[in-house]
Coordinates of C-alpha atoms and ligand atoms in Angstrom, one line a residue:
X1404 CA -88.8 87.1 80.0
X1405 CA -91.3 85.6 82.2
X1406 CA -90.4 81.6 82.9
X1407 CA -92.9 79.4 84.6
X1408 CA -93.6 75.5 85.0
X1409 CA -97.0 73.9 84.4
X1410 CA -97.5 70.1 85.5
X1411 CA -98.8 68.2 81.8
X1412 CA -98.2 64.9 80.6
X1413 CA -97.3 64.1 77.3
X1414 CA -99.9 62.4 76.2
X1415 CA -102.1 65.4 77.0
X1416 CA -99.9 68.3 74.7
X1417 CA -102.4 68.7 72.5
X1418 CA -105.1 70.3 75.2
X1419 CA -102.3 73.2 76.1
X1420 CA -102.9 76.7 75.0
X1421 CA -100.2 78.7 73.9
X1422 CA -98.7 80.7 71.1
X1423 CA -96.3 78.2 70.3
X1424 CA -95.7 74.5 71.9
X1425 CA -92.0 73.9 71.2
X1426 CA -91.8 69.6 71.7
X1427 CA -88.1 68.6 72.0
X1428 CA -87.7 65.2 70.8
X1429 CA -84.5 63.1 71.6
X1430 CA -83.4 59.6 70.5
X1431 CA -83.8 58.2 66.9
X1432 CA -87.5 56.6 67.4
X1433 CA -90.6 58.4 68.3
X1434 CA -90.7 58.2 72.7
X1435 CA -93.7 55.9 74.1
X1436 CA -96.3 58.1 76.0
X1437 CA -96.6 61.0 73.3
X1438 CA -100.1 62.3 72.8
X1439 CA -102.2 60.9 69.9
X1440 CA -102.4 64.4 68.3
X1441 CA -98.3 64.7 68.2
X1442 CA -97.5 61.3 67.5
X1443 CA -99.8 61.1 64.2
X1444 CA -98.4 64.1 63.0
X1445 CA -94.5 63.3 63.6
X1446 CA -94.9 60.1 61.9
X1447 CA -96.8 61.5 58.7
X1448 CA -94.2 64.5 58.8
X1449 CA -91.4 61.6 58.5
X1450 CA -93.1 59.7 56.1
X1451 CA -93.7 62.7 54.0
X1452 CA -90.2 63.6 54.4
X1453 CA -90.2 67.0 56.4
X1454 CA -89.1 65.6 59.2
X1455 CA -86.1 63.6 61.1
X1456 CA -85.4 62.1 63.8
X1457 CA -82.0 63.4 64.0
X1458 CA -80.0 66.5 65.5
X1459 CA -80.8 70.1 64.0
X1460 CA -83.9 68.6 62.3
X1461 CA -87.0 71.3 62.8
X1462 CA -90.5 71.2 61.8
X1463 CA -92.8 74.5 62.0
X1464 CA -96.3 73.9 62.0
X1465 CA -99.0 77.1 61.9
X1466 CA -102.6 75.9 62.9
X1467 CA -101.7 71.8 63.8
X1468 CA -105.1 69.8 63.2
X1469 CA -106.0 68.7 66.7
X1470 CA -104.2 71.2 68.9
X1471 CA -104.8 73.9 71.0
X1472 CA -101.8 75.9 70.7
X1473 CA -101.7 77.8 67.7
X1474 CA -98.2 76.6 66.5
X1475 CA -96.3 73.6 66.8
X1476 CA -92.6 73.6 66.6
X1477 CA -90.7 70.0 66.5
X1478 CA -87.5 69.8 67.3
X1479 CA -85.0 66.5 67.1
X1480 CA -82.5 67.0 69.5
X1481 CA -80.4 63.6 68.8
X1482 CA -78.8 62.3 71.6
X1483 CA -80.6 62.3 75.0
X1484 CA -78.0 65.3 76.4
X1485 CA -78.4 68.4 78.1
X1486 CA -76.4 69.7 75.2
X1487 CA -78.1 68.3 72.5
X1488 CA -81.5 69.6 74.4
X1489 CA -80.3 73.1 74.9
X1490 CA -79.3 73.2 71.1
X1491 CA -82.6 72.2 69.9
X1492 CA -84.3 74.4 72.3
X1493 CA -82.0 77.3 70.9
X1494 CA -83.1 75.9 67.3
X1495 CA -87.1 75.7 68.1
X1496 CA -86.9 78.8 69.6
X1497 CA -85.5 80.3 66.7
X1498 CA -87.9 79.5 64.5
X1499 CA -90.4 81.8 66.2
X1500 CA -87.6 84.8 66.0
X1501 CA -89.4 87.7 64.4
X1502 CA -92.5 86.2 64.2
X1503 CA -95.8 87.1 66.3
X1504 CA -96.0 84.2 69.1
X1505 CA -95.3 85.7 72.6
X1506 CA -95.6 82.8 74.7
X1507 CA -94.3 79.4 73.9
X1508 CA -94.8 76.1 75.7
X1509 CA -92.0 73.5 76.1
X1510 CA -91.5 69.9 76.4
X1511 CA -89.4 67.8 76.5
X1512 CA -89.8 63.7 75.1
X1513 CA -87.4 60.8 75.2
X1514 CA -85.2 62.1 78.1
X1515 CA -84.9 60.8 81.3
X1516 CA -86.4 61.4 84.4
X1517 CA -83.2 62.7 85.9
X1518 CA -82.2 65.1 83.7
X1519 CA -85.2 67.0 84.4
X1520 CA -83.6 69.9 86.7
X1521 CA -80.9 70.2 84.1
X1522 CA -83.3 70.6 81.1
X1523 CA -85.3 73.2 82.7
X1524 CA -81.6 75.5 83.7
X1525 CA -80.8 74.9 80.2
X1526 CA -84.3 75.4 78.5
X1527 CA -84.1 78.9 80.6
X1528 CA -80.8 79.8 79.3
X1529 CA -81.2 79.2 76.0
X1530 CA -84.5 81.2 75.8
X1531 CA -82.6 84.2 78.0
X1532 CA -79.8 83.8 75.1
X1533 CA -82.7 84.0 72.6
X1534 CA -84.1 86.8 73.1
X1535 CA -80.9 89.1 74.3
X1536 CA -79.9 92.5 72.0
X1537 CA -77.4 94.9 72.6
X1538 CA -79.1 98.2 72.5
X1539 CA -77.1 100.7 74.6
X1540 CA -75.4 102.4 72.7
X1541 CA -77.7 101.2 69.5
X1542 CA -81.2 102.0 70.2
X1543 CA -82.8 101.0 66.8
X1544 CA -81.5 97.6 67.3
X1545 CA -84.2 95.3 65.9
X1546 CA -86.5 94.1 68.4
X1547 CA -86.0 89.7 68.3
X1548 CA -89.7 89.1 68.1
X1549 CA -92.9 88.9 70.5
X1550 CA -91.8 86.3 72.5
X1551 CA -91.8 87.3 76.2
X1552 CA -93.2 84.2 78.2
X1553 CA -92.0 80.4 78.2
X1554 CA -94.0 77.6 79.8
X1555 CA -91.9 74.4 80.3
X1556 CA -94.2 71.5 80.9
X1557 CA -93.4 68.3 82.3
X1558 CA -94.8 65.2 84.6
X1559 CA -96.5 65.9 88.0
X1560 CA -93.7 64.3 89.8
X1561 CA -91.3 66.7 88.4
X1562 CA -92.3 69.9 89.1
X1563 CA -90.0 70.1 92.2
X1564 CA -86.9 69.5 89.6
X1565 CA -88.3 71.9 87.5
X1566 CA -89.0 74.8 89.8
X1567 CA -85.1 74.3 90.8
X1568 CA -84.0 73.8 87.1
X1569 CA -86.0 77.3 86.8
X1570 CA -84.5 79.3 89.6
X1571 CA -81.4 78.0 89.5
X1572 CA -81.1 78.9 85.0
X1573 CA -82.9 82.5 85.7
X1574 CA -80.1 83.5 87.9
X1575 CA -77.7 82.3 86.1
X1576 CA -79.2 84.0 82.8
X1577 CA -79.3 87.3 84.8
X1578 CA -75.7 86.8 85.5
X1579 CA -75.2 86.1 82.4
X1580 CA -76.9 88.9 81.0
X1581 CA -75.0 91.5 83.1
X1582 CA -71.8 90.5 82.3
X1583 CA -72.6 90.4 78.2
X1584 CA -74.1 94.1 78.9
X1585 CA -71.0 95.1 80.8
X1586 CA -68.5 93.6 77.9
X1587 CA -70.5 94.6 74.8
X1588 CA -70.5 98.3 76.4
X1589 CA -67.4 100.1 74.6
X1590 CA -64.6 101.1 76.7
X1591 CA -65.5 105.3 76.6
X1592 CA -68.5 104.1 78.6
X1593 CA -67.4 100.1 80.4
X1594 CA -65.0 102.8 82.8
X1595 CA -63.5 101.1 85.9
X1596 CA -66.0 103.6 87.4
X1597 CA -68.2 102.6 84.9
X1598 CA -67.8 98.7 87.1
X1599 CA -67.7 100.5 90.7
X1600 CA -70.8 101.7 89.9
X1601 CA -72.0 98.9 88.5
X1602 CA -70.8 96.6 91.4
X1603 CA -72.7 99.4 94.3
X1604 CA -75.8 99.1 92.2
X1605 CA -75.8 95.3 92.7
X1606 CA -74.8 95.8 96.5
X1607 CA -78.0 98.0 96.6
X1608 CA -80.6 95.6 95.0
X1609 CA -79.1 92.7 96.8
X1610 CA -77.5 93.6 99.9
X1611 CA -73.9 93.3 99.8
X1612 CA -70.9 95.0 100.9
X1613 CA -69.5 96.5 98.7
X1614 CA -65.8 98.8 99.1
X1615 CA -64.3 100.2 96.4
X1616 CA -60.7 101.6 96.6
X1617 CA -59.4 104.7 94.5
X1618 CA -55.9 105.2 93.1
X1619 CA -54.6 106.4 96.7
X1620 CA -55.8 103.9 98.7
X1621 CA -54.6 100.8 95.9
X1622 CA -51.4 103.0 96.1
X1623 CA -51.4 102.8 100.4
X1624 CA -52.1 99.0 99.8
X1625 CA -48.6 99.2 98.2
X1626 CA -50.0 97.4 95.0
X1627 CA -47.5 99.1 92.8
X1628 CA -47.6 96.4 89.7
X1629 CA -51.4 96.9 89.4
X1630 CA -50.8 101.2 89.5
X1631 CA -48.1 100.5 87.3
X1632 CA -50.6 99.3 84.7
X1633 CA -53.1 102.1 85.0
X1634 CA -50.6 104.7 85.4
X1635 CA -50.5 105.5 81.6
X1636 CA -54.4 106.2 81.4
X1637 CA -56.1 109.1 82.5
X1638 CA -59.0 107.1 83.1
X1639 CA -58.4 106.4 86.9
X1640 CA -58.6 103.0 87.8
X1641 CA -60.6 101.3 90.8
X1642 CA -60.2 98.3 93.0
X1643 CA -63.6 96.6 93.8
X1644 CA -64.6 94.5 96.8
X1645 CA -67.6 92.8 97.2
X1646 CA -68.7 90.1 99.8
X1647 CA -72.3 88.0 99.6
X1648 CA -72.4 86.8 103.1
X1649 CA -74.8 83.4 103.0
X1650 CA -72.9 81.7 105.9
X1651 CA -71.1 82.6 109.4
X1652 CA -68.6 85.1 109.1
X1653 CA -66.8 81.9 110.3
X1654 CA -66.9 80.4 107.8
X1655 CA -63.7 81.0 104.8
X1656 CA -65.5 82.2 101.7
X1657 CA -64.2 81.6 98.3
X1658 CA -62.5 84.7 96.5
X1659 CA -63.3 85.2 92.4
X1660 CA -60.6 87.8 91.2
X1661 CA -61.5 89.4 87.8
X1662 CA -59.2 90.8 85.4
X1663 CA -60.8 94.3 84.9
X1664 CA -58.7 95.8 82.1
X1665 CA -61.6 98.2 80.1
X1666 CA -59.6 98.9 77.5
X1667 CA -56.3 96.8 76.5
X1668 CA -53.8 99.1 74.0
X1669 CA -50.9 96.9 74.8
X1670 CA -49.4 100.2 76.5
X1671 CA -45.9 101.7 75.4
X1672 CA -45.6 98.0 73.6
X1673 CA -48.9 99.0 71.8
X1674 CA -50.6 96.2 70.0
X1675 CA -51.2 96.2 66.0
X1676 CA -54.3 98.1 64.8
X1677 CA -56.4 95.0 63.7
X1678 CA -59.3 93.6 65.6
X1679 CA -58.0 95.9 68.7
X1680 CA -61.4 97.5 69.2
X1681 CA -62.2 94.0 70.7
X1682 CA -59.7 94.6 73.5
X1683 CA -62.9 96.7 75.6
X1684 CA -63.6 92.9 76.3
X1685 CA -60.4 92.6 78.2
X1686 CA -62.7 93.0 81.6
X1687 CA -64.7 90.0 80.5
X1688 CA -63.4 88.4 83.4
X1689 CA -64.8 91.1 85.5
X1690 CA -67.9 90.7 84.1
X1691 CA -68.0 87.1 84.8
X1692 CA -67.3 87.8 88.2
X1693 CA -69.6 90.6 88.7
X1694 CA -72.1 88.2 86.9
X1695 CA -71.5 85.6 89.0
X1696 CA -71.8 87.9 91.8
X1697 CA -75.6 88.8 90.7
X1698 CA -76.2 84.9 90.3
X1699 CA -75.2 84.0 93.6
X1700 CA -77.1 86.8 95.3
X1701 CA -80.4 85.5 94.1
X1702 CA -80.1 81.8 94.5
X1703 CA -79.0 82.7 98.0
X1704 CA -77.0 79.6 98.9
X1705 CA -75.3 79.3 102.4
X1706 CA -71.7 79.9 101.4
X1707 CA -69.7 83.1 101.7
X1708 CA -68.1 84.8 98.3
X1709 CA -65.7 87.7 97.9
X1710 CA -65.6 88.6 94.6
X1711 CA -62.7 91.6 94.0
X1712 CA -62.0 93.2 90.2
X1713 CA -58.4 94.7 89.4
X1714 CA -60.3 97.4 86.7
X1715 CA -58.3 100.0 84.9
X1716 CA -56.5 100.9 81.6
X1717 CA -53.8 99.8 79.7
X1718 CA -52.5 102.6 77.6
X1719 CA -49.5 104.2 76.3
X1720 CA -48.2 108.0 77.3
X1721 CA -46.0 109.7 78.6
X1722 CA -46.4 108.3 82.2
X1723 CA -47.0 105.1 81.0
X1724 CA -45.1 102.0 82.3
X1725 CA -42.0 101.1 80.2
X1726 CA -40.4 97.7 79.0
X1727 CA -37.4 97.4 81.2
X1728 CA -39.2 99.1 84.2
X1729 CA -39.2 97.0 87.2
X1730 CA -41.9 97.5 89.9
X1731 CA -42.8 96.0 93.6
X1732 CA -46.0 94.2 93.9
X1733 CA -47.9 94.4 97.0
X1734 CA -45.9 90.8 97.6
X1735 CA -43.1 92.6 98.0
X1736 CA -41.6 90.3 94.8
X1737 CA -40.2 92.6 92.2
X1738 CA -40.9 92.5 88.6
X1739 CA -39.3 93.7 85.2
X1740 CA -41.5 94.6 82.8
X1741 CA -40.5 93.0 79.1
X1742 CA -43.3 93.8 77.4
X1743 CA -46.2 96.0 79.0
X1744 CA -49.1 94.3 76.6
X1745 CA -48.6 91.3 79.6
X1746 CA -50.6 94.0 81.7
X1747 CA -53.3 91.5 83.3
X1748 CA -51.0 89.3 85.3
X1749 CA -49.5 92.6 86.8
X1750 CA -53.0 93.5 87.9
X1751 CA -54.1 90.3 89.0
X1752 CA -50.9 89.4 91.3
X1753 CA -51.4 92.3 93.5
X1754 CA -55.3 91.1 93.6
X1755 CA -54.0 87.7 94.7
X1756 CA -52.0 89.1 97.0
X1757 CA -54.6 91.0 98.5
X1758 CA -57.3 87.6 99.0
X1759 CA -55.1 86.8 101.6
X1760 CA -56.3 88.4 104.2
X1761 CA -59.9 86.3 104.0
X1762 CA -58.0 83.6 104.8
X1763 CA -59.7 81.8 101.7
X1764 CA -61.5 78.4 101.0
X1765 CA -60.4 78.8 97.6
X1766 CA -59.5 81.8 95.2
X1767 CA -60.1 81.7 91.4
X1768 CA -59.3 84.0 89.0
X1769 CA -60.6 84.8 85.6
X1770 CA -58.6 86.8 83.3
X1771 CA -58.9 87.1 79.0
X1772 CA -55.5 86.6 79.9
X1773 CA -53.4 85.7 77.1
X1774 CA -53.5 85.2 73.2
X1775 CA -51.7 82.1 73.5
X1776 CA -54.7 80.0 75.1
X1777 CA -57.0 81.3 72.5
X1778 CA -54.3 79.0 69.7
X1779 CA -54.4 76.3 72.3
X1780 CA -58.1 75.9 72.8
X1781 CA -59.9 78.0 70.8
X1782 CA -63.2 79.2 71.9
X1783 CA -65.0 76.1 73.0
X1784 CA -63.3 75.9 76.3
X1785 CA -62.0 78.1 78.3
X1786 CA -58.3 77.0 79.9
X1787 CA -58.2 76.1 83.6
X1788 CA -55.2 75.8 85.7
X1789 CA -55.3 74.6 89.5
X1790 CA -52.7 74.1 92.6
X1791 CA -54.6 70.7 93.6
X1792 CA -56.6 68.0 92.0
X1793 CA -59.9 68.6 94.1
X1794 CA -60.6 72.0 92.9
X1795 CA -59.3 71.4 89.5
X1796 CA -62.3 68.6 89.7
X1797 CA -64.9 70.6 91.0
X1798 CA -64.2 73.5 88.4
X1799 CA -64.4 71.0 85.9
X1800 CA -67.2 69.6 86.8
X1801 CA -68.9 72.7 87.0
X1802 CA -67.8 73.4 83.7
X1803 CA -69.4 70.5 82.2
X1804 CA -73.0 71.4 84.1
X1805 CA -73.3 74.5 83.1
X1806 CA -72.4 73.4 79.5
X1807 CA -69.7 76.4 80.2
X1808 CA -66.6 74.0 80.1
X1809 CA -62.9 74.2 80.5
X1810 CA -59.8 71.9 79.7
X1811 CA -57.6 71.7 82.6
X1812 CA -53.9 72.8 81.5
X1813 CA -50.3 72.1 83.5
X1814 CA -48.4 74.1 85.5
X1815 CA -45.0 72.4 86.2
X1816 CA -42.0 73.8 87.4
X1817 CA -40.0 73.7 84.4
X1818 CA -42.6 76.4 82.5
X1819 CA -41.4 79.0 85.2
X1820 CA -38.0 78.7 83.7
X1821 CA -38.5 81.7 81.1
X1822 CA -39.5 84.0 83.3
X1823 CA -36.2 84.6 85.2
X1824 CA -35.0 88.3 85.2
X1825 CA -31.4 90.1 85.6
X1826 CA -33.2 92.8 87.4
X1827 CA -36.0 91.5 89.1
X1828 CA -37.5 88.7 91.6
X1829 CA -39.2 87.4 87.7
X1830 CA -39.8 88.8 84.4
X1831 CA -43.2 89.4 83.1
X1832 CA -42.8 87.5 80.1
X1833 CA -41.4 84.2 78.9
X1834 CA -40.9 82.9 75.7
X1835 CA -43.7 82.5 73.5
X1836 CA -44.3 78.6 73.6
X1837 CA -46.3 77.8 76.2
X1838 CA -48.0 81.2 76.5
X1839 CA -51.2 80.5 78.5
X1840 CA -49.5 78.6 80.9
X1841 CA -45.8 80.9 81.9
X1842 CA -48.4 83.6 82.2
X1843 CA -50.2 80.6 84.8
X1844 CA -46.8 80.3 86.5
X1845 CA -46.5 83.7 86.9
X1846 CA -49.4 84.1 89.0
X1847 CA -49.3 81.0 90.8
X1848 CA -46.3 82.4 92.5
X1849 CA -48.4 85.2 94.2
X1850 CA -51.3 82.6 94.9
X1851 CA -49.1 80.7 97.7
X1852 CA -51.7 81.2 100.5
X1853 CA -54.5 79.0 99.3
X1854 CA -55.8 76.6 97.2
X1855 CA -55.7 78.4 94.0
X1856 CA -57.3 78.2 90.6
X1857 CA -56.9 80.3 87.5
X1858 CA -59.2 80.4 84.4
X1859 CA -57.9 82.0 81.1
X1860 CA -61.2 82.5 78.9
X1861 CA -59.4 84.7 76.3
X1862 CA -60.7 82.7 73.8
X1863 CA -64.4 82.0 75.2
X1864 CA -65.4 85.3 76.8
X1865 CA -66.5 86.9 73.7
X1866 CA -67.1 86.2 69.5
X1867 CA -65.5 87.9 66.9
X1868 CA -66.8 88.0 63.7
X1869 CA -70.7 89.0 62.2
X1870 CA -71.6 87.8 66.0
X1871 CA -69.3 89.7 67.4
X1872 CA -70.1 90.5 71.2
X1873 CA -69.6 89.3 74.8
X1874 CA -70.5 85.6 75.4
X1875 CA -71.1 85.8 79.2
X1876 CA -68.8 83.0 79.8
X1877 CA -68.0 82.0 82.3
X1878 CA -70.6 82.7 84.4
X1879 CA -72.3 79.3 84.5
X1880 CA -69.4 77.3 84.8
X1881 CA -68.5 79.6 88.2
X1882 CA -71.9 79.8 89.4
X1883 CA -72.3 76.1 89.6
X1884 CA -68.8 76.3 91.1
X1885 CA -70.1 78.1 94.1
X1886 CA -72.7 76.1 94.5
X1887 CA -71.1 73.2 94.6
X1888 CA -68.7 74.7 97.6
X1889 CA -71.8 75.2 99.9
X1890 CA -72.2 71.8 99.7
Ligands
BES674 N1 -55.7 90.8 76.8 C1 -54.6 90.2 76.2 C2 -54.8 88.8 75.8 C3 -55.7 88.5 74.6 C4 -55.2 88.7 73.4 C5 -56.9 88.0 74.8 C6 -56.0 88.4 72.3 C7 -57.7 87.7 73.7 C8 -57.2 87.9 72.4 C9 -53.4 90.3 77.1 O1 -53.3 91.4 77.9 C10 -52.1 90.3 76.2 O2 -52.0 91.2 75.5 N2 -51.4 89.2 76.3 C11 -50.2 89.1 75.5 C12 -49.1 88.5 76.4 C13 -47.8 88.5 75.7 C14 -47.3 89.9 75.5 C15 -46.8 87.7 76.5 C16 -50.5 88.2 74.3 O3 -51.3 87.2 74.5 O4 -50.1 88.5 73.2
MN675 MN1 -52.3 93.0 77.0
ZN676 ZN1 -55.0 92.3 78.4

């Protein structure tokens, strides 16, 4: 998709050529300012009762009398919010799905100056999400229609906000993009190899350095929870470092961790048949990092980022781990297994354990971690824990820019009380109440270094259902994290 901005004034849309001129209208009354052409139009289409000035309301028009463009689709977004923009972009957009316009203008009325920048990101990543089809391993998917180039139009004096709005939503919809493509690939192809290579082909393109470690040298780290995990596969796992260097090597960086498990059985306490094909999107917060990765690599920002993925299987055998096993972590901490299906906090303590040694700003992981946080919040936001109040902050506020958002959980001391063992330094289960957050406690035991944050997106990192597939969340919400540490 090709994304540009063009200076025009509304009061001059009817002069611009295009396929398709998309006008985005917010508030309940018709904005001041809007070209003749449009503004006779809208009010005839609401007296004639096509048309509202209310949320979801769209009006496709082939051939508008006075207009260049060749269609005109108009779009009430409601309320004068990002959100409520990026839905009725999503909604105008669609209405040129399988249809023959390839290039569509858009504008926005009835917002405010401000929110420009913010419009444009979001204008970007709804058009990315538009026009995105999962063909790898389905060639004849359907094609989603012509549309391959989006104008957004807006004042002269806000073509600086624009052009960030632009760059900032196309590298977030590439992100985005490569951690749906990882996630939707099925787990006899998404290898941990499969994310090795994947994570050298970015370090390529963009140059970072990239190390990846192979079973012998994770096992002369002495991470023997996260080998305990892949030992039951034959698939052999990998553990991935990556570093964007955009600041002085003096400078700490912040550490993403991403739970990289390509294929969740549940091991030797394998998980009921139902719906487990959708564990291949048990790495979805490997993709996010990886994603996040690619985001922050083109945006460029003056901040340094180590991004490392825990990948392997989870799978039962005759090697496999066993409940009632107990194992050393690279910590040094033992653990006894109760129940080998809680396989991504083994992976991810040892990977907490290694961010240490960059002596960290801050370390975040991301983990489809546990089915417990998908009862508690569904799949509108994704659960967020923190060790301090400023980083919760930021990674809420980040959540709520990049429409990505999270709901920040708790994390006191009396949750850890389940997970006391006979046999070991802690248990790798507690009761069930509380899931999301004893499987929180676990980790925060290994994250004692730094200021720590932990994101559980088992219930936003991908749909179930007719639309099933991975969402690419949460890329934007981490992204804008980022950003807002090289500030
Ligand atoms: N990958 C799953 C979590 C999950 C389950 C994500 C369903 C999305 C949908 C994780 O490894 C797991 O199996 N967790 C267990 C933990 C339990 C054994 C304490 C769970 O949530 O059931
Ligand atoms: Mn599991
Ligand atoms: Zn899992």
């Amino acid at each position: 998709m090709d994304f540009r901005s063009q200076s025009a004034a509304l009061d001059g849309l009817a002069t611009q050529a295009a396929d398709a001129l998309v006008l985005v209208i917010a508030g309940q009354v018709l904005p001041q300012g809007l070209d003749s052409a449009a503004a006779a139009l809208i009010k005839d289409a609401i007296k004639l009762g096509d048309f509202e000035l209310k949320a979801g309301q769209c009006l496709s028009l082939l051939r508008p009398a006075g207009f260049k463009a060749q269609r005109l689709v108009l779009v009430a977004a409601g309320a004068a919010t990002t959100k409520a923009a990026k839905a009725a972009v999503a909604a105008g957009l669609g209405q040129l799905k399988g249809k023959g316009a390839a290039h569509a203008a858009i504008a926005f009325a009835g917002f405010a100056a401000e929110q420009t920048e913010a419009l444009a990101e979001h204008a970007v990543l709804a058009a990315a999400d538009a026009v995105y089809v999962y063909r790898h391993t389905k060639p004849s998917a359907p094609a989603p229609g012509k549309l391959a180039k989006i104008t957004l139009l807006a004042d002269k004096d806000q073509a600086k906000a624009v052009k960030a709005g632009l760059t900032r939503g196309q590298a977030i919809a590439a992100g985005i993009e490569l951690a749906r493509e990882c996630a939707n690939r099925p787990g006899n192809y998404a290898t941990p190899s499969f994310l090795a290579d994947q994570v050298r082909g970015l370090g390529r393109s963009h140059g970072l350095k990239v190390e990846v470690l192979d079973q012998k040298a994770i096992a002369k780290l002495g991470m023997g929870s996260f080998l305990a995990v892949a030992q039951g596969s034959d698939e052999p796992p990998r553990f991935i470092v990556a570093r964007y260097e955009g600041a002085p090597k003096t400078q700490a960086p912040v550490v993403l961790v991403g739970k990289g498990i390509t294929f969740d059985s549940g091991g030797i306490s394998l998980k009921p048949g139902a719906e487990m094909d959708e564990m291949k999107f048990d790495m979805g917060g490997a993709a996010s990092v990886l994603g996040t990765l690619r985001a922050v690599a083109e945006l460029k920002p003056k901040i340094n980022l180590v991004v490392i993925i825990a990948a392997c299987e989870n799978m039962p055998s005759g090697r496999a781990l066993k409940p009632g096993d107990v194992i050393t972590s690279m910590s040094g901490q033992t653990i006894e297994v109760l129940n080998t299906d809680a396989e991504g906090r083994l992976i991810l303590c040892d990977a907490l354990t290694y961010a240490e040694r960059f002596k960290p700003k801050a370390v975040v992981d991301v983990a489809t971690l546990t089915g417990a946080c998908v009862i508690a919040l569904g799949g509108v936001r994704s659960g967020m824990y923190a060790s301090d109040d400023e980083l919760a902050q930021s990674l809420s506020s980040a959540g709520d820019a990049a429409l990505d958002p999270c709901w920040r959980m708790p994390l006191d001391d009396e949750y850890e009380e389940g997970l006391k063992s006979n046999f070991a330094d802690v248990a790798n289960v507690g009761s069930r109440a509380g899931g999301s957050i004893t499987a929180a406690m676990f980790l925060k035991r290994f994250a004692t270094q730094y200021r720590w944050g932990h994101l559980d997106i088992a219930g936003t990192a991908w749909k179930g259902g007719a639309a099933k597939g991975g969402t690419g969340r949460p890329v934007g919400l981490l992204t804008h994290f980022v950003l807002s540490q090289a500030r």
